[in-house]
């Protein structure tokens, strides 16, 4: 038992020793890492950079800033040395009984190093900024000097592209150079902040000046090399065309050319004053307005030959349309003696004549304008094109009316032939009925026959009128055609009923002792005498079918095979 306790104590002691060893090694590692950071801080070239900055001989705010940085460094340098010593002390303490409280000391060491690192980084960054700004200013001095030399050379070598704007441009360039000289002086003296303020403005103004050097030639060229020649050409063209008696859709074209010339002169002055934005808009306006005047004059030049040709065509077209309308009117008056018009054809022809007169009035007005040298050819062209379309529609309407009335005589002859056929048909039907030698006819058939006969007589009367109304005649033709067809059907039904009844009555004689057949035969004869031929056929046929099934159908088929 005692041995087991001893073993347990040994294990605990061993674990404790292992823990102490692990803890000690971990603390040593942390301290070593922090010492490495501290060593790096010691190696930073802050002192050298400060010395280099002192050699810049800064003045003003830059000098004050450098003094502040130096003061901060003077405080930071001893702190970095203390950190190095503190690291060594901690490494020694790890191996003593202070190991138990070492964590707190390491934590304080870490915070001190982080604080020093941040301060060192900030100092280094501000020093770099000072150095970079100083370098930038010296570079800017050289770059601006070279740039201004290029500007002078450009204005001298290409003065023809700038015209009188060179005076204003040279003044602006001189102002830039004065400010550049001040910037150079401040840079030399080491007043970085004041120099930076001037440099910032210079860079903005330099870019604006550079833009001017690019824009001015673009604006100047049309003002001296394009617009003057175009306005001179417009002036010459206007005077020439006016002498040739051209007229234009816009009045006072000469004054407008003068106004554009004045605007050109004003725009040149504005450019000389470097009013670039105003000149850009003016150049656009001048270009648009000049093109517009060209279009106006070209419009009349293009329209004249086409208008003159169209006037010749329209003169012939109007004469043809008038002759055609006169002939149509005469034909309508002639046909109106024999026919009734139902579509106001004569009034339509009169309205067409009025349209032709209106078109001719426009034509005569334009022809007189040409004769008097007052023609505005574009308007004449547009007017006569519209009239040409109108006249085409007039002639189409003339043909439509002519085609309609031309059918009247043909339709009348066709109607008379139909009347003749209908008259023959009604007489044929009458003879067919008479040949049946019937005791009489039903009032229904007689009424229908009389109605069709009256319709034929009415049609004959309509065609016999002094003035034939072909619309009415056509309606009557349709009615007679349909009713006559129905009458044919009624007549055929009548004949079939009569002849088939007679056959069945003869066949009934074969059944002299059959009371049913005898009685049906008597009743059928009675109905026959009363002109009820269809009922008579039905009566005897039904009786025969009862005594001899199939007999009625057989006799009926035989009859139709013989007669149809």
XYZ file of C-alpha atoms in Angstrom:
564
model
C 0.000 0.000 0.000
C 2.839 2.298 0.939
C 4.504 1.503 -2.343
C 1.411 2.520 -4.343
C 1.215 5.862 -2.561
C 4.834 6.456 -3.348
C 4.234 5.653 -7.014
C 1.290 8.101 -7.130
C 3.395 10.857 -5.579
C 6.151 10.272 -8.106
C 3.649 10.482 -11.010
C 2.238 13.752 -9.686
C 5.705 15.225 -9.285
C 6.622 14.080 -12.781
C 3.502 15.679 -14.298
C 4.182 18.883 -12.390
C 7.717 19.019 -13.688
C 6.526 18.408 -17.239
C 3.987 21.238 -16.871
C 6.635 23.601 -15.622
C 8.928 22.689 -18.526
C 6.105 23.222 -21.100
C 5.065 26.509 -19.518
C 8.702 27.693 -19.435
C 9.279 26.841 -23.097
C 6.043 28.548 -24.144
C 7.013 31.723 -22.254
C 10.493 31.683 -23.816
C 8.961 31.350 -27.305
C 6.556 34.301 -26.737
C 9.333 36.488 -25.366
C 11.585 35.582 -28.295
C 8.907 36.556 -30.820
C 8.386 39.912 -29.091
C 12.153 40.461 -28.933
C 12.275 39.947 -32.693
C 9.698 42.723 -33.142
C 11.655 44.949 -30.776
C 14.860 44.251 -32.691
C 13.116 45.193 -35.956
C 12.056 48.484 -34.416
C 15.649 49.187 -33.519
C 16.725 48.587 -37.118
C 14.137 50.948 -38.721
C 15.931 53.887 -40.458
C 13.914 56.527 -38.638
C 16.972 58.464 -37.545
C 18.439 58.442 -41.076
C 15.129 59.541 -42.590
C 14.826 62.343 -40.071
C 18.348 63.484 -40.856
C 17.534 63.404 -44.593
C 14.399 65.434 -43.943
C 16.440 67.978 -41.984
C 18.647 68.391 -45.045
C 15.570 69.412 -47.057
C 15.659 72.729 -45.204
C 11.896 72.882 -44.912
C 10.055 76.051 -43.926
C 6.597 76.965 -42.768
C 4.156 74.227 -41.795
C 6.429 71.527 -43.218
C 9.260 72.617 -40.898
C 6.891 72.612 -37.906
C 5.679 69.183 -38.821
C 9.267 67.897 -39.094
C 10.108 69.367 -35.674
C 7.129 67.567 -34.214
C 8.231 64.292 -35.790
C 11.750 64.781 -34.405
C 10.362 65.332 -30.921
C 8.270 62.192 -31.159
C 11.310 60.225 -32.334
C 13.431 61.563 -29.463
C 10.831 60.112 -27.102
C 10.474 56.874 -29.059
C 14.205 55.962 -29.358
C 14.853 55.509 -25.583
C 11.590 53.563 -25.320
C 12.828 51.129 -27.980
C 16.114 50.637 -26.051
C 14.146 49.954 -22.884
C 12.092 47.372 -24.755
C 15.264 45.550 -25.792
C 16.484 45.538 -22.151
C 13.024 44.443 -20.944
C 13.121 41.457 -23.275
C 16.471 40.331 -21.908
C 15.197 40.687 -18.333
C 12.142 38.569 -19.116
C 14.288 35.813 -20.668
C 16.282 35.692 -17.404
C 13.158 35.785 -15.229
C 11.706 32.715 -16.981
C 14.413 30.566 -15.491
C 13.722 31.755 -11.926
C 10.897 31.576 -9.466
C 9.301 34.550 -11.301
C 8.005 32.045 -13.865
C 4.745 31.914 -11.957
C 3.992 35.627 -12.625
C 5.687 35.832 -16.045
C 2.406 35.902 -18.029
C 1.458 39.346 -16.752
C 4.941 40.700 -17.535
C 4.805 39.262 -21.079
C 1.415 40.893 -21.610
C 2.768 44.281 -20.542
C 5.782 43.760 -22.811
C 3.509 42.987 -25.776
C 1.391 46.109 -25.241
C 4.500 48.297 -25.012
C 5.905 46.821 -28.264
C 2.588 47.252 -30.125
C 2.385 50.880 -29.002
C 5.959 51.568 -30.091
C 5.392 49.792 -33.434
C 2.346 51.874 -34.241
C 4.188 55.072 -33.330
C 7.201 54.073 -35.428
C 4.981 53.169 -38.409
C 3.187 56.507 -38.196
C 6.490 58.420 -38.029
C 7.844 56.460 -40.967
C 4.705 57.090 -43.014
C 4.727 60.843 -42.346
C 8.417 61.053 -43.206
C 7.798 59.172 -46.453
C 4.976 61.608 -47.232
C 7.312 64.566 -46.709
C 9.997 62.984 -48.869
C 7.479 61.984 -51.563
C 5.902 65.445 -51.608
C 9.305 67.066 -51.913
C 10.247 64.690 -54.742
C 6.892 65.286 -56.476
C 7.385 69.026 -56.324
C 10.838 68.817 -57.846
C 9.504 66.504 -60.568
C 6.610 68.906 -61.173
C 9.088 71.777 -61.558
C 10.803 69.945 -64.407
C 7.602 68.624 -65.957
C 5.838 71.990 -65.922
C 8.879 73.720 -67.365
C 8.929 71.243 -70.230
C 5.164 71.526 -70.673
C 5.214 75.319 -70.932
C 8.018 75.109 -73.474
C 5.817 72.781 -75.547
C 2.883 75.202 -75.267
C 5.040 78.085 -76.531
C 6.319 75.982 -79.396
C 2.804 74.874 -80.346
C 1.486 78.438 -80.353
C 4.481 79.607 -82.419
C 4.660 76.746 -84.927
C 0.893 76.407 -85.458
C -0.225 79.975 -85.011
C -2.221 79.631 -88.268
C -4.535 77.218 -86.431
C -5.264 79.712 -83.673
C -5.602 83.047 -85.447
C -6.046 86.014 -83.141
C -6.752 83.737 -80.171
C -2.962 83.504 -79.724
C -2.993 86.830 -77.849
C -5.405 85.573 -75.201
C -3.722 82.180 -75.081
C -0.304 83.735 -74.584
C -1.695 85.895 -71.786
C -3.092 82.838 -70.056
C 0.166 80.992 -70.584
C 2.081 83.930 -69.078
C -0.180 83.837 -66.012
C 0.455 80.099 -65.644
C 4.190 80.671 -65.885
C 4.078 83.402 -63.219
C 2.351 81.034 -60.841
C 4.810 78.319 -61.847
C 7.678 80.599 -60.897
C 6.126 81.132 -57.476
C 5.640 77.386 -57.100
C 9.287 76.796 -58.052
C 10.433 79.380 -55.504
C 8.359 77.810 -52.710
C 9.613 74.351 -53.644
C 13.209 75.557 -53.535
C 12.621 77.149 -50.165
C 11.037 73.971 -48.820
C 7.564 75.381 -48.136
C 5.864 72.193 -49.205
C 2.305 73.023 -48.138
C 2.179 76.435 -49.822
C 3.795 74.920 -52.910
C 1.212 72.122 -52.951
C -1.667 74.594 -52.912
C -0.257 76.378 -55.957
C 0.514 73.058 -57.675
C -3.043 71.794 -57.211
C -4.493 74.904 -58.868
C -1.805 74.850 -61.554
C -2.586 71.269 -62.489
C -6.296 72.088 -62.893
C -5.599 75.253 -64.893
C -2.942 73.502 -66.990
C -5.503 70.852 -67.993
C -7.993 73.568 -68.937
C -5.318 75.324 -70.997
C -4.389 72.031 -72.654
C -8.072 71.482 -73.535
C -8.174 75.005 -75.005
C -5.183 74.284 -77.233
C -7.021 71.209 -78.560
C -10.466 72.789 -78.940
C -9.574 76.163 -80.436
C -8.223 74.791 -83.769
C -11.328 72.613 -84.110
C -13.548 75.658 -83.577
C -11.365 78.056 -85.558
C -11.127 75.951 -88.738
C -14.811 76.094 -89.802
C -14.982 79.785 -88.895
C -12.214 80.721 -91.350
C -12.011 77.814 -93.813
C -15.608 76.562 -94.214
C -18.367 78.939 -93.194
C -17.067 82.014 -95.121
C -16.851 80.053 -98.389
C -20.262 78.482 -97.796
C -21.895 81.833 -97.072
C -20.239 83.334 -100.153
C -21.532 80.414 -102.221
C -25.005 80.863 -100.731
C -24.927 84.572 -101.524
C -23.798 83.989 -105.097
C -26.284 81.167 -105.593
C -29.125 83.204 -104.167
C -28.379 86.168 -106.430
C -28.049 83.919 -109.485
C -31.264 82.014 -108.776
C -33.150 85.229 -108.036
C -32.113 86.591 -111.440
C -33.418 83.346 -112.944
C -36.767 84.077 -111.231
C -36.556 81.358 -108.607
C -38.632 81.815 -105.493
C -38.202 80.057 -102.164
C -40.365 78.660 -99.386
C -38.719 81.023 -96.891
C -38.967 84.741 -97.462
C -36.090 87.239 -97.228
C -33.458 84.592 -97.852
C -30.891 87.298 -98.601
C -31.430 88.865 -95.177
C -30.968 85.478 -93.534
C -27.636 85.058 -95.309
C -26.625 88.527 -94.034
C -27.671 87.522 -90.519
C -25.528 84.391 -90.701
C -22.589 86.483 -91.936
C -23.029 88.801 -88.929
C -23.263 85.806 -86.619
C -20.046 84.423 -88.116
C -18.234 87.695 -87.421
C -19.542 87.739 -83.857
C -18.525 84.114 -83.303
C -14.972 84.838 -84.453
C -14.793 87.647 -81.846
C -16.151 85.317 -79.191
C -13.489 82.761 -80.061
C -10.795 85.435 -79.875
C -12.051 86.048 -76.314
C -11.862 82.273 -75.730
C -15.616 81.925 -75.067
C -15.292 78.282 -76.061
C -18.667 77.007 -74.861
C -20.501 79.848 -76.622
C -18.531 79.278 -79.844
C -19.237 75.524 -79.798
C -22.990 76.213 -79.794
C -22.643 79.009 -82.380
C -20.680 76.739 -84.718
C -23.392 74.084 -84.453
C -26.063 76.694 -85.149
C -24.159 78.117 -88.133
C -23.630 74.654 -89.610
C -27.299 73.728 -89.184
C -28.621 77.018 -90.573
C -26.225 77.030 -93.543
C -27.249 73.460 -94.432
C -30.882 74.525 -94.111
C -30.414 77.380 -96.610
C -28.636 75.030 -99.011
C -31.584 72.624 -98.723
C -34.087 75.410 -99.431
C -32.340 76.467 -102.638
C -31.575 72.919 -103.738
C -35.219 72.034 -103.191
C -36.299 74.551 -105.812
C -33.510 73.557 -108.231
C -34.582 69.907 -108.017
C -38.294 70.719 -108.211
C -38.206 72.947 -111.325
C -37.606 70.314 -114.073
C -39.969 67.834 -112.437
C -42.641 70.498 -111.953
C -42.330 71.696 -115.558
C -42.670 68.149 -116.857
C -45.627 67.448 -114.577
C -47.362 70.669 -115.706
C -47.179 69.470 -119.317
C -48.528 66.052 -118.319
C -51.312 67.592 -116.241
C -52.404 69.895 -119.061
C -53.056 66.870 -121.261
C -54.493 64.874 -118.370
C -57.025 67.578 -117.488
C -58.110 67.937 -121.140
C -58.571 64.186 -121.435
C -60.558 63.993 -118.193
C -62.792 66.898 -119.286
C -63.490 65.299 -122.706
C -64.187 61.985 -121.068
C -66.584 63.582 -118.576
C -68.375 65.451 -121.379
C -68.830 62.196 -123.291
C -70.031 60.446 -120.148
C -72.551 63.212 -119.452
C -73.895 63.058 -123.031
C -74.230 59.283 -122.833
C -76.013 59.535 -119.490
C -78.461 62.094 -120.886
C -79.124 59.861 -123.899
C -79.685 56.747 -121.796
C -81.781 58.717 -119.320
C -84.397 59.055 -122.058
C -84.899 55.290 -122.073
C -83.855 54.190 -118.607
C -84.389 55.191 -115.030
C -81.138 55.809 -113.083
C -81.209 54.703 -109.483
C -77.672 55.634 -108.343
C -77.621 59.385 -109.096
C -75.284 58.804 -112.002
C -75.991 62.200 -113.600
C -75.346 64.014 -110.300
C -72.156 61.984 -109.816
C -70.958 63.039 -113.284
C -71.739 66.661 -112.418
C -69.696 66.419 -109.218
C -66.820 64.904 -111.184
C -67.002 67.865 -113.541
C -66.745 70.235 -110.571
C -63.669 68.389 -109.320
C -62.077 68.639 -112.762
C -62.801 72.385 -112.842
C -61.196 72.842 -109.404
C -58.109 70.921 -110.524
C -57.969 72.983 -113.718
C -58.221 76.190 -111.660
C -55.157 75.122 -109.641
C -53.388 74.203 -112.853
C -54.148 77.565 -114.490
C -52.979 79.386 -111.353
C -49.659 77.517 -111.374
C -49.259 77.951 -115.129
C -49.789 81.723 -114.754
C -47.246 81.836 -111.909
C -44.681 80.175 -114.175
C -45.546 82.568 -116.989
C -45.212 85.586 -114.666
C -41.883 84.299 -113.239
C -43.509 83.951 -109.818
C -43.370 80.161 -109.613
C -42.486 78.439 -106.374
C -41.634 75.143 -108.009
C -41.604 72.957 -104.893
C -45.154 74.032 -104.039
C -46.278 73.640 -107.658
C -44.780 70.141 -107.710
C -46.540 69.152 -104.486
C -49.850 70.678 -105.631
C -49.809 69.028 -109.058
C -48.817 65.647 -107.630
C -51.881 65.839 -105.400
C -54.023 66.913 -108.369
C -52.626 64.051 -110.449
C -53.773 61.574 -107.821
C -57.150 63.333 -107.603
C -57.593 63.239 -111.381
C -56.670 59.567 -111.484
C -59.450 58.916 -108.955
C -61.862 61.001 -111.082
C -61.179 58.949 -114.220
C -61.559 55.732 -112.223
C -64.990 56.937 -111.090
C -65.867 57.880 -114.676
C -65.070 54.349 -115.849
C -67.083 52.920 -112.985
C -70.182 54.954 -113.916
C -69.751 54.256 -117.630
C -69.407 50.504 -117.064
C -72.539 50.539 -114.911
C -74.794 52.315 -117.427
C -73.297 50.492 -120.409
C -74.941 47.298 -119.114
C -78.445 48.797 -119.259
C -79.112 48.072 -122.910
C -77.599 44.588 -122.693
C -79.587 43.844 -119.535
C -82.767 45.089 -121.227
C -82.293 42.740 -124.207
C -81.586 39.857 -121.852
C -84.729 40.694 -119.858
C -86.865 40.735 -123.016
C -85.584 37.307 -123.980
C -86.441 36.025 -120.519
C -89.914 37.558 -120.807
C -90.435 35.760 -124.084
C -89.373 32.468 -122.516
C -91.658 33.016 -119.506
C -94.620 33.748 -121.843
C -93.984 30.533 -123.763
C -93.664 28.583 -120.489
C -96.977 29.846 -119.078
C -98.803 29.007 -122.341
C -97.207 25.536 -122.410
C -98.331 24.887 -118.835
C -101.862 25.989 -119.738
C -101.995 23.579 -122.707
C -100.651 20.701 -120.583
C -103.431 21.215 -118.021
C -106.104 21.527 -120.722
C -104.966 18.229 -122.285
C -105.767 16.444 -119.014
C -109.502 17.096 -119.671
C -110.156 17.604 -116.003
C -113.582 18.457 -114.588
C -111.940 21.456 -112.951
C -108.995 22.790 -110.971
C -108.536 23.644 -107.322
C -108.750 27.284 -106.319
C -105.219 27.046 -104.877
C -103.748 26.010 -108.243
C -105.836 28.488 -110.206
C -104.797 31.350 -107.880
C -101.130 30.483 -108.179
C -101.364 30.142 -111.978
C -103.103 33.498 -112.210
C -100.493 35.075 -109.906
C -97.614 33.916 -112.115
C -99.476 35.059 -115.239
C -99.990 38.486 -113.682
C -96.311 38.685 -112.770
C -95.356 37.974 -116.397
C -97.777 40.653 -117.590
C -96.331 43.113 -115.046
C -92.805 42.322 -116.276
C -93.926 42.906 -119.861
C -95.443 46.236 -118.839
C -92.224 47.288 -117.069
C -90.184 46.499 -120.165
C -92.681 48.338 -122.312
C -92.318 51.622 -120.381
C -90.951 54.743 -122.109
C -88.221 54.789 -119.438
C -87.250 51.345 -118.264
C -86.272 50.909 -114.630
C -83.789 48.067 -114.936
C -83.438 47.702 -111.160
C -87.170 47.022 -110.901
C -87.048 44.754 -113.960
C -84.224 42.719 -112.411
C -86.192 42.237 -109.183
C -89.249 41.102 -111.178
C -87.141 38.671 -113.223
C -85.934 37.034 -110.034
C -89.483 36.757 -108.688
C -90.995 35.365 -111.924
C -88.168 32.853 -112.304
C -88.768 31.433 -108.835
C -92.601 31.434 -109.051
C -92.626 29.899 -112.521
C -90.403 27.097 -111.268
C -92.869 26.458 -108.446
C -95.766 26.487 -110.929
C -93.996 23.843 -113.016
C -93.706 21.695 -109.896
C -97.399 22.156 -109.005
C -98.449 21.315 -112.583
C -96.332 18.148 -112.658
C -97.766 17.091 -109.294
C -101.299 17.714 -110.622
C -100.733 15.673 -113.767
C -99.130 12.797 -111.871
C -101.982 12.685 -109.349
C -104.626 12.636 -112.090
C -103.071 9.995 -114.338
C -101.988 7.751 -111.463
C -105.477 7.946 -109.900
C -107.025 6.804 -113.192
C -104.639 3.828 -113.352
C -105.424 2.803 -109.777
C -109.186 3.042 -110.360
C -108.833 0.744 -113.381
C -106.758 -1.654 -111.307
C -109.459 -1.592 -108.611
C -111.856 -3.220 -111.057
C -109.997 -6.458 -110.418
C -111.601 -6.608 -106.967
C -115.365 -6.436 -107.796
C -116.426 -8.290 -104.674
C -114.228 -6.412 -102.220
C -116.336 -3.927 -100.336
C -113.342 -1.955 -99.049
C -111.961 -1.386 -102.544
C -115.414 -0.641 -103.945
C -116.141 1.913 -101.257
C -112.698 3.550 -101.639
C -113.154 3.719 -105.429
C -116.512 5.530 -105.019
C -115.011 8.000 -102.563
C -111.963 8.545 -104.819
C -114.269 9.327 -107.788
C -116.203 11.769 -105.617
C -112.978 13.558 -104.573
C -111.848 13.562 -108.204
C -115.085 15.286 -109.241
C -114.424 17.859 -106.525
C -110.905 18.586 -107.991
C -109.193 17.009 -104.966
C -106.880 14.911 -107.139
C -104.142 14.288 -104.578
C -106.665 13.176 -101.938
C -108.422 10.972 -104.535
C -105.074 9.255 -105.280
C -104.362 8.752 -101.588
C -107.837 7.255 -100.949
C -107.760 4.547 -103.658
C -104.042 3.860 -103.175
C -104.506 3.178 -99.458
C -107.384 0.716 -100.121
C -105.435 -1.209 -102.757
C -102.420 -1.438 -100.426
C -104.653 -3.054 -97.782
C -106.071 -5.758 -100.062
C -102.874 -6.302 -102.018
C -99.787 -5.070 -100.171
C -97.158 -3.570 -102.501
C -99.583 -2.967 -105.345
C -99.666 0.816 -104.939
C -95.869 1.120 -104.925
C -95.584 -1.170 -107.941
C -98.109 0.798 -109.982
C -96.547 4.118 -108.919
C -93.035 3.017 -109.963
C -94.338 1.748 -113.266
C -96.009 5.084 -113.960
C -92.916 7.183 -113.177
C -90.711 4.909 -115.227
C -92.966 5.498 -118.223
C -93.423 9.240 -117.834
C -90.222 10.627 -116.305
